[in-house]
mmCIF file of C-alpha atoms and ligand atoms in Angstrom:
data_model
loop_
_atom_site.group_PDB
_atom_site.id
_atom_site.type_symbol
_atom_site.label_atom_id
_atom_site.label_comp_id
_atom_site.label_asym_id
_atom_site.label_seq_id
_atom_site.Cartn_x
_atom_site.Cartn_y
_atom_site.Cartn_z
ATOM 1 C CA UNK A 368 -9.255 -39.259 3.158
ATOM 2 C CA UNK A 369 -5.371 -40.098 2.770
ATOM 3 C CA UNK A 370 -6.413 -43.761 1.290
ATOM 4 C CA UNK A 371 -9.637 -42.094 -0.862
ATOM 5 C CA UNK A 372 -6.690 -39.794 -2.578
ATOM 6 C CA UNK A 373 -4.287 -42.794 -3.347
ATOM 7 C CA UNK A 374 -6.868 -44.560 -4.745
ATOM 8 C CA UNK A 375 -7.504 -41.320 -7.121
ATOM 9 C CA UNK A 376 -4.086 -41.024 -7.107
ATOM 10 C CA UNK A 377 -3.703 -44.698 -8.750
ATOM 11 C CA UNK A 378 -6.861 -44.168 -11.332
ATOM 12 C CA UNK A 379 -4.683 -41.192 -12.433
ATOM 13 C CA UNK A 380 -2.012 -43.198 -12.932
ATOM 14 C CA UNK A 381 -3.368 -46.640 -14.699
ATOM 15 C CA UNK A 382 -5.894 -44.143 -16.778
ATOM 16 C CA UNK A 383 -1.819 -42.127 -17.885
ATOM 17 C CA UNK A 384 -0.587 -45.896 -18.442
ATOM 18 C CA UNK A 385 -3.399 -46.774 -20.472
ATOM 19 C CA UNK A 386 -3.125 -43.572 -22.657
ATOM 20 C CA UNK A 387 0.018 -44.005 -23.437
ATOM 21 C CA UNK A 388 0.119 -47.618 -24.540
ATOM 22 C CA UNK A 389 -2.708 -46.467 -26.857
ATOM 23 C CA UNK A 390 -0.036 -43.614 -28.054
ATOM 24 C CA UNK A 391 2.383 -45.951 -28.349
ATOM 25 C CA UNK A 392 0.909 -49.012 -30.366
ATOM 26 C CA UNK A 393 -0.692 -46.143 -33.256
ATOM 27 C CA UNK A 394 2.804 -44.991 -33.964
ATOM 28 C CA UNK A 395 4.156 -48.488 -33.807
ATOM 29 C CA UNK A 396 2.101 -48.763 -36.956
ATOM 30 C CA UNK A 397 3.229 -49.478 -40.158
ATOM 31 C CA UNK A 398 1.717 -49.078 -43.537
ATOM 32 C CA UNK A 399 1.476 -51.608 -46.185
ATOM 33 C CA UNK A 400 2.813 -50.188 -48.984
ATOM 34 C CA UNK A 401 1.519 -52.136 -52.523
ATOM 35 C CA UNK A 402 2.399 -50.642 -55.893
ATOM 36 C CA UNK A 403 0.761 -51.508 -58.957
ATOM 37 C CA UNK A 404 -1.336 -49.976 -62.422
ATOM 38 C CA UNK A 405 -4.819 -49.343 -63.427
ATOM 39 C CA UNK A 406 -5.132 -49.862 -66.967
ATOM 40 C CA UNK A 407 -8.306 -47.357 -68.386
ATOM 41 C CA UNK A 408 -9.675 -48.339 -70.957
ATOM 42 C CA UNK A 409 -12.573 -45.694 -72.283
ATOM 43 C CA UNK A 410 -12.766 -46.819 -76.167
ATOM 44 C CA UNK A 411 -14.730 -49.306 -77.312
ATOM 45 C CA UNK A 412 -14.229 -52.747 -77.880
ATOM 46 C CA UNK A 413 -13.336 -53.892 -74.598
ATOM 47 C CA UNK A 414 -14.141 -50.888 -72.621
ATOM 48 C CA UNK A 415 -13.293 -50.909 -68.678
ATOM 49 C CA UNK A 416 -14.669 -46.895 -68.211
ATOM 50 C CA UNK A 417 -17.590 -46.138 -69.898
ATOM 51 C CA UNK A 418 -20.070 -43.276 -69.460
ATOM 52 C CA UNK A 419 -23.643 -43.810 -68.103
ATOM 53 C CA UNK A 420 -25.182 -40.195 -67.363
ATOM 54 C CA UNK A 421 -23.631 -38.053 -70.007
ATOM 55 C CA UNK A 422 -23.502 -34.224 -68.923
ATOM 56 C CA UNK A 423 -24.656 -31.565 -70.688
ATOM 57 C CA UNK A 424 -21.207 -29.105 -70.671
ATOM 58 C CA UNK A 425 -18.189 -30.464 -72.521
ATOM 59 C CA UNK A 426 -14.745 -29.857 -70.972
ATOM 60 C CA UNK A 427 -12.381 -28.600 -73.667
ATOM 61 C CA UNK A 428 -9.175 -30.385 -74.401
ATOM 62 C CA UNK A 429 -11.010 -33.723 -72.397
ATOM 63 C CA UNK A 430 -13.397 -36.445 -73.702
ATOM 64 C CA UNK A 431 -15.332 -35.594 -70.889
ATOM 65 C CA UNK A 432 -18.044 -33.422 -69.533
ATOM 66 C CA UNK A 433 -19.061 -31.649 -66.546
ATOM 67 C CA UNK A 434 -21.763 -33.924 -64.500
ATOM 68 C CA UNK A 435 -20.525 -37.177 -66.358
ATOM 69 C CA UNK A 436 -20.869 -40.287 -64.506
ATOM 70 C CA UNK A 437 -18.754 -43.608 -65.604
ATOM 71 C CA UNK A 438 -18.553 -47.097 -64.295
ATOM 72 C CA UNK A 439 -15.586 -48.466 -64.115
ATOM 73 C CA UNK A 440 -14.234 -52.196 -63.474
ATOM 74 C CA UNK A 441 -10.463 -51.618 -64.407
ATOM 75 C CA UNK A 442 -7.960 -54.141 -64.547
ATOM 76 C CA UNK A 443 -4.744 -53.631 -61.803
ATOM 77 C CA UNK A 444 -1.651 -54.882 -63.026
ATOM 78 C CA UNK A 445 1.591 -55.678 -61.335
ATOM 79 C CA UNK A 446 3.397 -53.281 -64.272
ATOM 80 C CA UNK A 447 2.517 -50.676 -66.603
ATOM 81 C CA UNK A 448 1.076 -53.110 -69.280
ATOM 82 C CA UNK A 449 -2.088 -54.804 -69.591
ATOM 83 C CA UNK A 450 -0.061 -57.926 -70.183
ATOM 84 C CA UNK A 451 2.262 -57.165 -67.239
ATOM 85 C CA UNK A 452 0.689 -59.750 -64.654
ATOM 86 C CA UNK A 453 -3.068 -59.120 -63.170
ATOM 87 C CA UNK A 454 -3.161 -57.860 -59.151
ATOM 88 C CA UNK A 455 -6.783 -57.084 -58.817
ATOM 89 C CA UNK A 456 -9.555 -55.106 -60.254
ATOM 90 C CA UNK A 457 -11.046 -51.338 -59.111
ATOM 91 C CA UNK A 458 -14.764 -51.383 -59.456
ATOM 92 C CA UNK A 459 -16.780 -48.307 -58.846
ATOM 93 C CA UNK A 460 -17.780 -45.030 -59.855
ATOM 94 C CA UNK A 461 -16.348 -41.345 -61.268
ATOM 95 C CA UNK A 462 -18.082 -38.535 -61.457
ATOM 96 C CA UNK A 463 -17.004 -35.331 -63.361
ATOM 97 C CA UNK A 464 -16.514 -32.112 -61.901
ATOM 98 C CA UNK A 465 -16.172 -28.519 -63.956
ATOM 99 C CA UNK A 466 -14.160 -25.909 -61.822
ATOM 100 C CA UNK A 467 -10.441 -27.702 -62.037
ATOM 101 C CA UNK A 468 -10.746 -30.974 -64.221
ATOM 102 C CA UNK A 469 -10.692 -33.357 -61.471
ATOM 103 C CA UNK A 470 -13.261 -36.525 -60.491
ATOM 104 C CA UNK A 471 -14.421 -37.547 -57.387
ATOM 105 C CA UNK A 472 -13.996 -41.592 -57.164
ATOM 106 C CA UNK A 473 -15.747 -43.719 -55.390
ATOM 107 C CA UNK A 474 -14.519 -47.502 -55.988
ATOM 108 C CA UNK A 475 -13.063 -50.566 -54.681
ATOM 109 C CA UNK A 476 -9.797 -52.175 -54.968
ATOM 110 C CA UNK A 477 -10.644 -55.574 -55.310
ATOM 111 C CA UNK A 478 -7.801 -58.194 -54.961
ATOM 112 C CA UNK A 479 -7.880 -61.111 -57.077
ATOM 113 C CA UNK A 480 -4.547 -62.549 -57.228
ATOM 114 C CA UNK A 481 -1.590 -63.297 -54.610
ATOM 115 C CA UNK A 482 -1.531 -63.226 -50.624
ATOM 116 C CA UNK A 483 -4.294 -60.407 -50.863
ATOM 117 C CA UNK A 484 -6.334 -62.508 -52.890
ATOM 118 C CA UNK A 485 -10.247 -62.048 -51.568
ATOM 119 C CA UNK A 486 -10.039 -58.729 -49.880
ATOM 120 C CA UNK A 487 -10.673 -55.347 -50.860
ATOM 121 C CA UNK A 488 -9.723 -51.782 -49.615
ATOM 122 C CA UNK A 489 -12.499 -48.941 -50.124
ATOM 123 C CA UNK A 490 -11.339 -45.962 -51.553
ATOM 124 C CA UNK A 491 -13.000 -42.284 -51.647
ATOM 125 C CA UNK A 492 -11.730 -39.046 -52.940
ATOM 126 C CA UNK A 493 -10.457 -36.181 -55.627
ATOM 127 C CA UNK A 494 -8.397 -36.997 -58.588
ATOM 128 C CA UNK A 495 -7.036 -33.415 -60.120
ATOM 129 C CA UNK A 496 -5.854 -35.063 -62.850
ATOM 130 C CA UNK A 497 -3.911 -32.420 -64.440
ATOM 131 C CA UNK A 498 -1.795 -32.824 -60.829
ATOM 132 C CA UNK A 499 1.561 -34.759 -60.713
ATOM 133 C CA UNK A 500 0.405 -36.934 -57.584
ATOM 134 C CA UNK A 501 -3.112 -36.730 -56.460
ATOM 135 C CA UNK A 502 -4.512 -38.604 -52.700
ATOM 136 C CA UNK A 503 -7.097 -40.433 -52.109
ATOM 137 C CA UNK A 504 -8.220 -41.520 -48.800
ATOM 138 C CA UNK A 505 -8.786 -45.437 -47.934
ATOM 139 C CA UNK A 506 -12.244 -45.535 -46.053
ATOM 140 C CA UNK A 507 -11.933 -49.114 -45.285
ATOM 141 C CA UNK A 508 -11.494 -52.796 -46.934
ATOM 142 C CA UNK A 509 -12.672 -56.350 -45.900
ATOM 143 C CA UNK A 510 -10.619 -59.664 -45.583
ATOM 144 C CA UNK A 511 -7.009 -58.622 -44.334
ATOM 145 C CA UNK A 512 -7.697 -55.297 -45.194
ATOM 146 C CA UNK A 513 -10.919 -55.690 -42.114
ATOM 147 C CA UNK A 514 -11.043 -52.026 -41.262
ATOM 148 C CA UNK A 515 -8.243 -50.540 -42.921
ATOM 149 C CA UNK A 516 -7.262 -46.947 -42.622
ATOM 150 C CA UNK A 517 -4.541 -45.121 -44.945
ATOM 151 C CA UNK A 518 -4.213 -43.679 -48.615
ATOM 152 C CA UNK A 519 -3.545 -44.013 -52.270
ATOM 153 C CA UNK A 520 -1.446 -41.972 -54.223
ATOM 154 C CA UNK A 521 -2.128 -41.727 -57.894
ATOM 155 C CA UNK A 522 -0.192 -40.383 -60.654
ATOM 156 C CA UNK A 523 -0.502 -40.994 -64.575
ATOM 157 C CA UNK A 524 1.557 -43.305 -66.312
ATOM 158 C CA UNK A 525 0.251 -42.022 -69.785
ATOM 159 C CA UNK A 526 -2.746 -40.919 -71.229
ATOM 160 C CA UNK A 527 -4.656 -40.445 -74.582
ATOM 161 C CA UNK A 528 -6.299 -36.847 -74.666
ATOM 162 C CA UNK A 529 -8.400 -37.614 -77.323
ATOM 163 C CA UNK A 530 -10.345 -41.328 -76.395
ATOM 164 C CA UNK A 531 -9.145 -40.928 -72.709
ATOM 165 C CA UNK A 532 -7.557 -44.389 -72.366
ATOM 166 C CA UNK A 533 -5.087 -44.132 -69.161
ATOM 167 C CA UNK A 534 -2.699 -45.762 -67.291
ATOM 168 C CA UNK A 535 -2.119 -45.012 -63.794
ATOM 169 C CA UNK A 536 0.166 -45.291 -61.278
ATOM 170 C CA UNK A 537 -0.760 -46.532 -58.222
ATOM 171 C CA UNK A 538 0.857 -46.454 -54.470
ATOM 172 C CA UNK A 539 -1.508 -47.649 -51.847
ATOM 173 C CA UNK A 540 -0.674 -47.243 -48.228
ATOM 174 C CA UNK A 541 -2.550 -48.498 -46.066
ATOM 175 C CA UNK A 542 -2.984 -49.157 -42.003
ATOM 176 C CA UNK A 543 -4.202 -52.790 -41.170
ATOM 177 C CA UNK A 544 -6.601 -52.863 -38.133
ATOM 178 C CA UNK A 545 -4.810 -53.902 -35.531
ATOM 179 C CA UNK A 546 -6.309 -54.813 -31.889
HETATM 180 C C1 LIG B 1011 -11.160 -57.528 -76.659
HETATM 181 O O1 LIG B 1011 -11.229 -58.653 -75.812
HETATM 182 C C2 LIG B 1011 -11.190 -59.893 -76.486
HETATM 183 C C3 LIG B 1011 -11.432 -60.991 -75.453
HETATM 184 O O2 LIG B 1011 -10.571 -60.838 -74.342
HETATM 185 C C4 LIG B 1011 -9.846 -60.008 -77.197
HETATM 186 O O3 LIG B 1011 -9.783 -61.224 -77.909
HETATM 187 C C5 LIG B 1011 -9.670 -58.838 -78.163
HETATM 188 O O4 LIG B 1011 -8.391 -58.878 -78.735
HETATM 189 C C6 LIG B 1011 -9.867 -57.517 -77.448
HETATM 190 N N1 LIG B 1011 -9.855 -56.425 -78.409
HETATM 191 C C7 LIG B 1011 -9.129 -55.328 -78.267
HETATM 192 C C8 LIG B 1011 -9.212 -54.306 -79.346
HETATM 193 O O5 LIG B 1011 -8.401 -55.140 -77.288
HETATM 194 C C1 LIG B 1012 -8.460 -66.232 -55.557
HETATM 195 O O1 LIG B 1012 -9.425 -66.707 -54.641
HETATM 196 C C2 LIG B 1012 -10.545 -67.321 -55.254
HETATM 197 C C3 LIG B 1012 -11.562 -67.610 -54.177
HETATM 198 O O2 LIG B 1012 -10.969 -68.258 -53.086
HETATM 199 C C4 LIG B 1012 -10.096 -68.553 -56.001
HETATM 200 O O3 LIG B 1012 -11.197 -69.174 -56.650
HETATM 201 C C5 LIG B 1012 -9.069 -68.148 -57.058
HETATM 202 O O4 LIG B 1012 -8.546 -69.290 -57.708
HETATM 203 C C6 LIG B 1012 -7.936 -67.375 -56.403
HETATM 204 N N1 LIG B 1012 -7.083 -66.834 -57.456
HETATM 205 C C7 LIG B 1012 -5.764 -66.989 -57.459
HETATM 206 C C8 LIG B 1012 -5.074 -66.429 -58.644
HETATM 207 O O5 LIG B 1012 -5.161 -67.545 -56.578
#
């Protein structure tokens, strides 16, 4: 009996030990934090947004309408400018919702230049873009960014109301997997 209970007594213990290393090593985590611009380009020539299912109920004071659906392969640049040094590209989707002007993206962030070079971090979420500072969630990546968790911030940098050509601001944290 005495040596069945130290032996419970010890599970307890290495199952405590094991919990808290766990604890531990998640908030010894830190994010990578990478800053950069997506330039969005809606007018044509040279479009990098464009719409492909046009809904039918026009949001006033927007180039857009409710149920609109664009692709988008946007350039990501190290500054504000187009001509400000390429980091990437953010392929994927929008989609155009009615109740508070915002879209629900679904893209990657696809790295292209620099250390990140060949790896990508997936990104899902609502952009209320009449906010200051809207967050997306990071769903995952590939390459370094194998598994990542974390999140994107996103404000605008400046906008055209009338052709909806953007730039945006971006701040991407995110968690590498770690082992
Ligand atoms: C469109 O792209 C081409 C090729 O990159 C470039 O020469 C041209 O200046 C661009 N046009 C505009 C209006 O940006
Ligand atoms: C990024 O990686 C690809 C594939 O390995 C390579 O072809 C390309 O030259 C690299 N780009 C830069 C800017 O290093």
């Amino acid at each position: 009996m005495a040596s069945l209970n130290a032996k419970s007594n010890l599970l307890l213990l290495s199952l405590l030990f094991l919990s808290l290393t766990t604890l531990l090593t998640s908030a010894d985590k830190k994010p990578v934090h990478l800053h950069f611009y997506m330039q969005e380009k809606v007018t044509d020539p040279n479009a990098t947004a464009i719409v492909v299912a046009k809904g039918p109920i026009p949001l006033p004071g927007t180039p857009y309408r409710f149920g609109d659906i664009a692709v988008v392969d946007n350039a990501l640049t190290k500054g504000p400018y187009l001509d400000s040094g390429l980091v990437g590209q953010a392929q994927g989707l929008f989609t155009v919702m009615k109740s508070d002007l915002s879209v629900i993206w679904t893209f990657n962030i696809v790295f292209t230049y620099g250390e990140n070079n060949g790896s990508t971090v997936a990104i899902l979420g609502r952009d209320a873009i009449t906010q200051p500072s809207r967050e997306l969630t990071v769903v995952g990546g590939s390459g370094i960014f194998h598994m990542a968790q974390g999140y994107l911030l996103i404000k605008t940098y400046s906008v055209n109301i009338a052709s909806g050509d953007a730039v945006l601001e971006l701040d991407l944290y995110v968690y590498p997997f770690k082992k």
